[in-house]
GROMACS .gro file of C-alpha atoms in nm:
model
  252
    1MET     CA    1  -1.969   1.255  -1.694
    2THR     CA    2  -1.635   1.185  -1.634
    3VAL     CA    3  -1.508   1.441  -1.841
    4VAL     CA    4  -1.742   1.699  -1.662
    5THR     CA    5  -1.644   1.593  -1.301
    6ASP     CA    6  -1.271   1.590  -1.462
    7ARG     CA    7  -1.336   1.947  -1.581
    8LEU     CA    8  -1.527   2.071  -1.229
    9ASP     CA    9  -1.238   1.944  -1.044
   10ASP     CA   10  -0.954   2.108  -1.223
   11ARG     CA   11  -1.151   2.410  -1.135
   12ALA     CA   12  -1.151   2.380  -0.771
   13MET     CA   13  -0.841   2.244  -0.792
   14ARG     CA   14  -0.679   2.611  -0.946
   15THR     CA   15  -0.911   2.781  -0.682
   16VAL     CA   16  -0.856   2.671  -0.349
   17ASP     CA   17  -0.593   2.820  -0.112
   18ALA     CA   18  -0.496   2.414   0.021
   19VAL     CA   19  -0.514   2.097  -0.119
   20GLN     CA   20  -0.383   1.812   0.056
   21VAL     CA   21  -0.327   1.488  -0.133
   22MET     CA   22  -0.256   1.130  -0.028
   23ASN     CA   23   0.035   0.964  -0.352
   24PRO     CA   24   0.292   1.129  -0.584
   25TRP     CA   25   0.071   1.124  -0.880
   26MET     CA   26  -0.229   1.361  -0.756
   27LEU     CA   27   0.107   1.564  -0.641
   28ASP     CA   28   0.326   1.609  -0.930
   29TYR     CA   29  -0.039   1.667  -1.158
   30ALA     CA   30  -0.169   1.952  -0.897
   31ARG     CA   31   0.188   2.170  -0.916
   32ARG     CA   32   0.107   2.117  -1.315
   33LEU     CA   33  -0.272   2.283  -1.221
   34ASN     CA   34  -0.089   2.541  -1.053
   35CYS     CA   35   0.192   2.639  -1.211
   36ALA     CA   36   0.159   2.975  -1.154
   37ARG     CA   37   0.006   3.047  -0.829
   38ASN     CA   38   0.137   2.989  -0.443
   39PHE     CA   39  -0.090   2.835  -0.267
   40ASP     CA   40  -0.037   2.532   0.028
   41LEU     CA   41   0.043   2.177  -0.110
   42ARG     CA   42   0.102   1.916   0.027
   43TYR     CA   43   0.147   1.504   0.100
   44ALA     CA   44  -0.130   1.409   0.373
   45PRO     CA   45  -0.201   1.071   0.338
   46PRO     CA   46  -0.449   0.912   0.599
   47GLY     CA   47  -0.316   0.675   0.958
   48ILE     CA   48  -0.351   0.396   1.077
   49ASP     CA   49  -0.456   0.255   1.462
   50ALA     CA   50  -0.014   0.175   1.514
   51GLU     CA   51  -0.092   0.051   1.822
   52ALA     CA   52  -0.397  -0.195   1.686
   53PHE     CA   53  -0.202  -0.294   1.418
   54ARG     CA   54   0.207  -0.388   1.542
   55PRO     CA   55   0.405  -0.709   1.540
   56LEU     CA   56   0.465  -0.984   1.697
   57PHE     CA   57   0.706  -1.013   1.951
   58LYS     CA   58   0.865  -1.301   1.758
   59ARG     CA   59   0.811  -1.285   1.361
   60ASP     CA   60   0.865  -1.697   1.277
   61LEU     CA   61   0.928  -1.698   0.945
   62ARG     CA   62   1.012  -2.116   0.929
   63SER     CA   63   0.605  -2.232   1.059
   64ASP     CA   64   0.360  -2.232   0.719
   65PRO     CA   65   0.506  -1.967   0.568
   66TYR     CA   66   0.330  -1.715   0.373
   67ILE     CA   67   0.249  -1.477   0.065
   68LEU     CA   68  -0.007  -1.278   0.189
   69CYS     CA   69  -0.216  -1.045  -0.075
   70VAL     CA   70  -0.460  -0.839   0.029
   71ALA     CA   71  -0.710  -0.696  -0.180
   72ARG     CA   72  -1.073  -0.611  -0.351
   73LEU     CA   73  -0.934  -0.886  -0.481
   74SER     CA   74  -1.265  -0.912  -0.811
   75ASP     CA   75  -1.143  -0.529  -0.858
   76PRO     CA   76  -0.967  -0.587  -1.166
   77ARG     CA   77  -0.702  -0.280  -1.127
   78LYS     CA   78  -0.596  -0.541  -0.889
   79ASN     CA   79  -0.435  -0.756  -1.160
   80ILE     CA   80  -0.457  -1.064  -0.899
   81GLY     CA   81  -0.329  -1.258  -1.220
   82LEU     CA   82   0.042  -1.093  -1.205
   83LEU     CA   83   0.074  -1.228  -0.866
   84LEU     CA   84  -0.100  -1.534  -0.967
   85GLU     CA   85   0.194  -1.618  -1.285
   86ALA     CA   86   0.463  -1.419  -1.042
   87TYR     CA   87   0.432  -1.729  -0.758
   88ALA     CA   88   0.420  -1.971  -1.030
   89GLN     CA   89   0.751  -1.851  -1.164
   90LEU     CA   90   0.924  -1.895  -0.786
   91PRO     CA   91   1.174  -2.138  -0.841
   92ARG     CA   92   0.907  -2.557  -0.732
   93HIS     CA   93   1.129  -2.564  -0.435
   94LEU     CA   94   1.016  -2.279  -0.328
   95VAL     CA   95   0.673  -2.238  -0.331
   96ASN     CA   96   0.672  -2.633  -0.226
   97GLN     CA   97   0.722  -2.432   0.072
   98VAL     CA   98   0.533  -2.100   0.133
   99ARG     CA   99   0.166  -2.090  -0.026
  100LEU     CA  100  -0.020  -1.792  -0.117
  101VAL     CA  101  -0.292  -1.590   0.086
  102LEU     CA  102  -0.514  -1.395  -0.126
  103ALA     CA  103  -0.778  -1.264   0.115
  104GLY     CA  104  -1.081  -1.040   0.085
  105SER     CA  105  -1.455  -0.933   0.029
  106SER     CA  106  -1.485  -1.178  -0.257
  107ALA     CA  107  -1.288  -1.391  -0.459
  108PRO     CA  108  -1.104  -1.234  -0.877
  109PRO     CA  109  -1.346  -1.463  -1.092
  110ASP     CA  110  -1.105  -1.698  -1.247
  111SER     CA  111  -0.847  -1.674  -1.011
  112PHE     CA  112  -0.837  -2.058  -0.933
  113GLY     CA  113  -0.877  -2.093  -1.223
  114SER     CA  114  -0.546  -1.933  -1.302
  115ALA     CA  115  -0.427  -2.136  -1.016
  116GLU     CA  116  -0.494  -2.499  -1.139
  117GLN     CA  117  -0.360  -2.414  -1.469
  118LEU     CA  118  -0.056  -2.291  -1.316
  119GLY     CA  119  -0.056  -2.566  -1.114
  120MET     CA  120  -0.098  -2.462  -0.760
  121ARG     CA  121  -0.405  -2.433  -0.729
  122GLU     CA  122  -0.304  -2.677  -0.375
  123ARG     CA  123  -0.064  -2.381  -0.315
  124VAL     CA  124  -0.377  -2.085  -0.278
  125THR     CA  125  -0.565  -2.029  -0.089
  126TYR     CA  126  -0.890  -1.712  -0.043
  127VAL     CA  127  -0.947  -1.622   0.279
  128ALA     CA  128  -1.315  -1.484   0.252
  129ARG     CA  129  -1.409  -1.157   0.471
  130PRO     CA  130  -1.183  -1.147   0.781
  131SER     CA  131  -1.215  -0.918   1.026
  132GLN     CA  132  -1.053  -0.691   1.155
  133GLN     CA  133  -0.888  -0.924   1.462
  134ALA     CA  134  -0.813  -1.234   1.190
  135LEU     CA  135  -0.673  -0.974   0.916
  136ILE     CA  136  -0.457  -0.822   1.206
  137SER     CA  137  -0.301  -1.203   1.285
  138LEU     CA  138  -0.302  -1.284   0.894
  139TYR     CA  139  -0.077  -1.046   0.866
  140GLN     CA  140   0.139  -1.108   1.200
  141ASN     CA  141   0.205  -1.433   1.063
  142SER     CA  142   0.273  -1.373   0.632
  143SER     CA  143   0.616  -1.383   0.481
  144VAL     CA  144   0.613  -1.169   0.325
  145PHE     CA  145   0.266  -0.917   0.203
  146ALA     CA  146   0.240  -0.830  -0.180
  147LEU     CA  147   0.066  -0.631  -0.380
  148PRO     CA  148   0.007  -0.619  -0.769
  149SER     CA  149  -0.212  -0.334  -0.856
  150ASP     CA  150  -0.228  -0.167  -1.136
  151GLU     CA  151  -0.277   0.152  -1.030
  152GLU     CA  152  -0.378   0.259  -0.610
  153GLY     CA  153  -0.511   0.571  -0.560
  154PHE     CA  154  -0.311   0.551  -0.163
  155GLY     CA  155  -0.296   0.141  -0.051
  156MET     CA  156  -0.420   0.152   0.274
  157VAL     CA  157  -0.318  -0.307   0.375
  158LEU     CA  158   0.031  -0.113   0.331
  159ILE     CA  159   0.025   0.038   0.541
  160GLU     CA  160  -0.141  -0.189   0.755
  161ALA     CA  161   0.146  -0.508   0.708
  162MET     CA  162   0.446  -0.227   0.767
  163ALA     CA  163   0.269  -0.214   0.996
  164CYS     CA  164   0.244  -0.536   1.154
  165GLY     CA  165   0.652  -0.518   1.119
  166VAL     CA  166   0.626  -0.711   0.761
  167PRO     CA  167   0.834  -0.651   0.422
  168VAL     CA  168   0.602  -0.577   0.139
  169VAL     CA  169   0.605  -0.572  -0.234
  170SER     CA  170   0.387  -0.368  -0.470
  171THR     CA  171   0.393  -0.261  -0.810
  172ARG     CA  172   0.491   0.194  -0.920
  173SER     CA  173   0.090   0.201  -0.965
  174GLY     CA  174   0.087   0.581  -0.727
  175GLY     CA  175  -0.006   0.544  -0.405
  176PRO     CA  176   0.248   0.334  -0.338
  177ASP     CA  177   0.514   0.509  -0.457
  178GLY     CA  178   0.522   0.724  -0.164
  179ILE     CA  179   0.477   0.504   0.062
  180ILE     CA  180   0.791   0.328   0.000
  181THR     CA  181   1.158   0.341   0.029
  182ASP     CA  182   1.293   0.128  -0.253
  183GLY     CA  183   1.533  -0.120  -0.051
  184GLN     CA  184   1.471  -0.019   0.250
  185ASP     CA  185   1.128  -0.116   0.410
  186GLY     CA  186   1.026  -0.295   0.039
  187TYR     CA  187   1.091  -0.317  -0.269
  188LEU     CA  188   0.892  -0.160  -0.532
  189VAL     CA  189   0.883  -0.294  -0.891
  190PRO     CA  190   0.754  -0.171  -1.250
  191LEU     CA  191   0.407  -0.243  -1.321
  192ASP     CA  192   0.333  -0.545  -1.525
  193ASP     CA  193   0.648  -0.774  -1.439
  194ALA     CA  194   0.572  -1.057  -1.361
  195ALA     CA  195   0.932  -1.194  -1.264
  196ALA     CA  196   1.064  -0.831  -1.111
  197LEU     CA  197   0.796  -0.912  -0.853
  198ALA     CA  198   0.880  -1.254  -0.834
  199GLU     CA  199   1.298  -1.178  -0.784
  200ARG     CA  200   1.191  -0.993  -0.453
  201ILE     CA  201   0.958  -1.206  -0.329
  202SER     CA  202   1.220  -1.437  -0.354
  203GLN     CA  203   1.420  -1.263  -0.203
  204LEU     CA  204   1.286  -1.218   0.114
  205CYS     CA  205   1.168  -1.619   0.082
  206THR     CA  206   1.484  -1.734   0.104
  207ASP     CA  207   1.752  -1.453   0.282
  208PRO     CA  208   1.626  -1.402   0.692
  209ALA     CA  209   1.804  -1.117   0.777
  210VAL     CA  210   1.753  -0.877   0.511
  211ASN     CA  211   1.326  -0.964   0.588
  212LEU     CA  212   1.338  -0.880   0.927
  213ALA     CA  213   1.541  -0.621   0.888
  214MET     CA  214   1.293  -0.462   0.635
  215GLY     CA  215   1.009  -0.548   0.858
  216LEU     CA  216   1.194  -0.338   1.140
  217MET     CA  217   1.216  -0.062   0.898
  218ALA     CA  218   0.894  -0.048   0.808
  219ARG     CA  219   0.728  -0.040   1.117
  220LYS     CA  220   0.953   0.274   1.174
  221THR     CA  221   0.842   0.422   0.851
  222ILE     CA  222   0.493   0.337   0.961
  223GLU     CA  223   0.581   0.469   1.301
  224GLN     CA  224   0.786   0.813   1.156
  225ARG     CA  225   0.493   0.835   0.938
  226TYR     CA  226   0.146   0.735   0.894
  227ALA     CA  227   0.037   0.680   1.278
  228GLU     CA  228  -0.235   0.876   1.333
  229LYS     CA  229  -0.090   1.072   1.582
  230VAL     CA  230   0.181   1.142   1.308
  231THR     CA  231  -0.048   1.221   1.022
  232GLY     CA  232  -0.367   1.400   1.222
  233GLN     CA  233  -0.132   1.656   1.336
  234ALA     CA  234  -0.093   1.766   1.000
  235PHE     CA  235  -0.481   1.819   0.892
  236LEU     CA  236  -0.471   2.049   1.193
  237ASP     CA  237  -0.155   2.232   1.115
  238ILE     CA  238  -0.276   2.311   0.705
  239TRP     CA  239  -0.645   2.330   0.881
  240ASP     CA  240  -0.479   2.598   1.164
  241GLN     CA  241  -0.235   2.814   0.863
  242LEU     CA  242  -0.681   2.874   0.675
  243LEU     CA  243  -0.815   3.012   1.023
  244ALA     CA  244  -0.521   3.186   1.063
  245SER     CA  245  -0.479   3.376   0.704
  246LYS     CA  246  -0.905   3.430   0.747
  247LYS     CA  247  -0.880   3.624   1.015
  248ARG     CA  248  -0.547   3.838   0.918
  249LEU     CA  249  -0.794   3.924   0.553
  250THR     CA  250  -1.086   3.982   0.784
  251GLN     CA  251  -0.855   4.208   0.995
  252VAL     CA  252  -0.681   4.391   0.711
   0.00000   0.00000   0.00000
């Protein structure tokens, strides 16, 4: 069935007047399918309520610091095991100072078993189904947000964290590649590379100046590219162009 639906999707993408995508992988794929055709193709990500998801007046990086991951934790594509492995690779004194907080609708089946085996069960906390206000508070008070996924269509949790002024570290898993400018408003690391993930998390947990500067840049990225009023306008623009084109055709 997947083969059939993939063919239908490809056929549709070769005939439509406009395509909006939300990650670089999809952008490249659409270009390859339409290499000999002139049509409107653009990166058009979803937006976020930047008034609800906003930074604290002053971030406290010293009082009960923690690394946060928010995801559908039972989904194997989120690869929470990679984050646990990276956390275990942090310097021991850092693990003793900085907790790991996992939040989502369901816990990964073996998360705490893995944490137990790595000798850090008491440093890992799971928050089940937080309300939106509780979720915003988790973002705002975190030191670093980490996303270890193998595959991401977009990465709403990344822009939620960034909107709260928190620096992010993510694997190059699709959607994050188009959101994060590596080294400016967050870090991108290779897929399935626990050492690289641990290195970037460690840097952000031990260098307050870099952490705060990157958090400010993350918030600026949201205001410029992902606030609802910005992304909403991109959708309105393309619809206006399509309607104008159709009107011109009917007048010919």
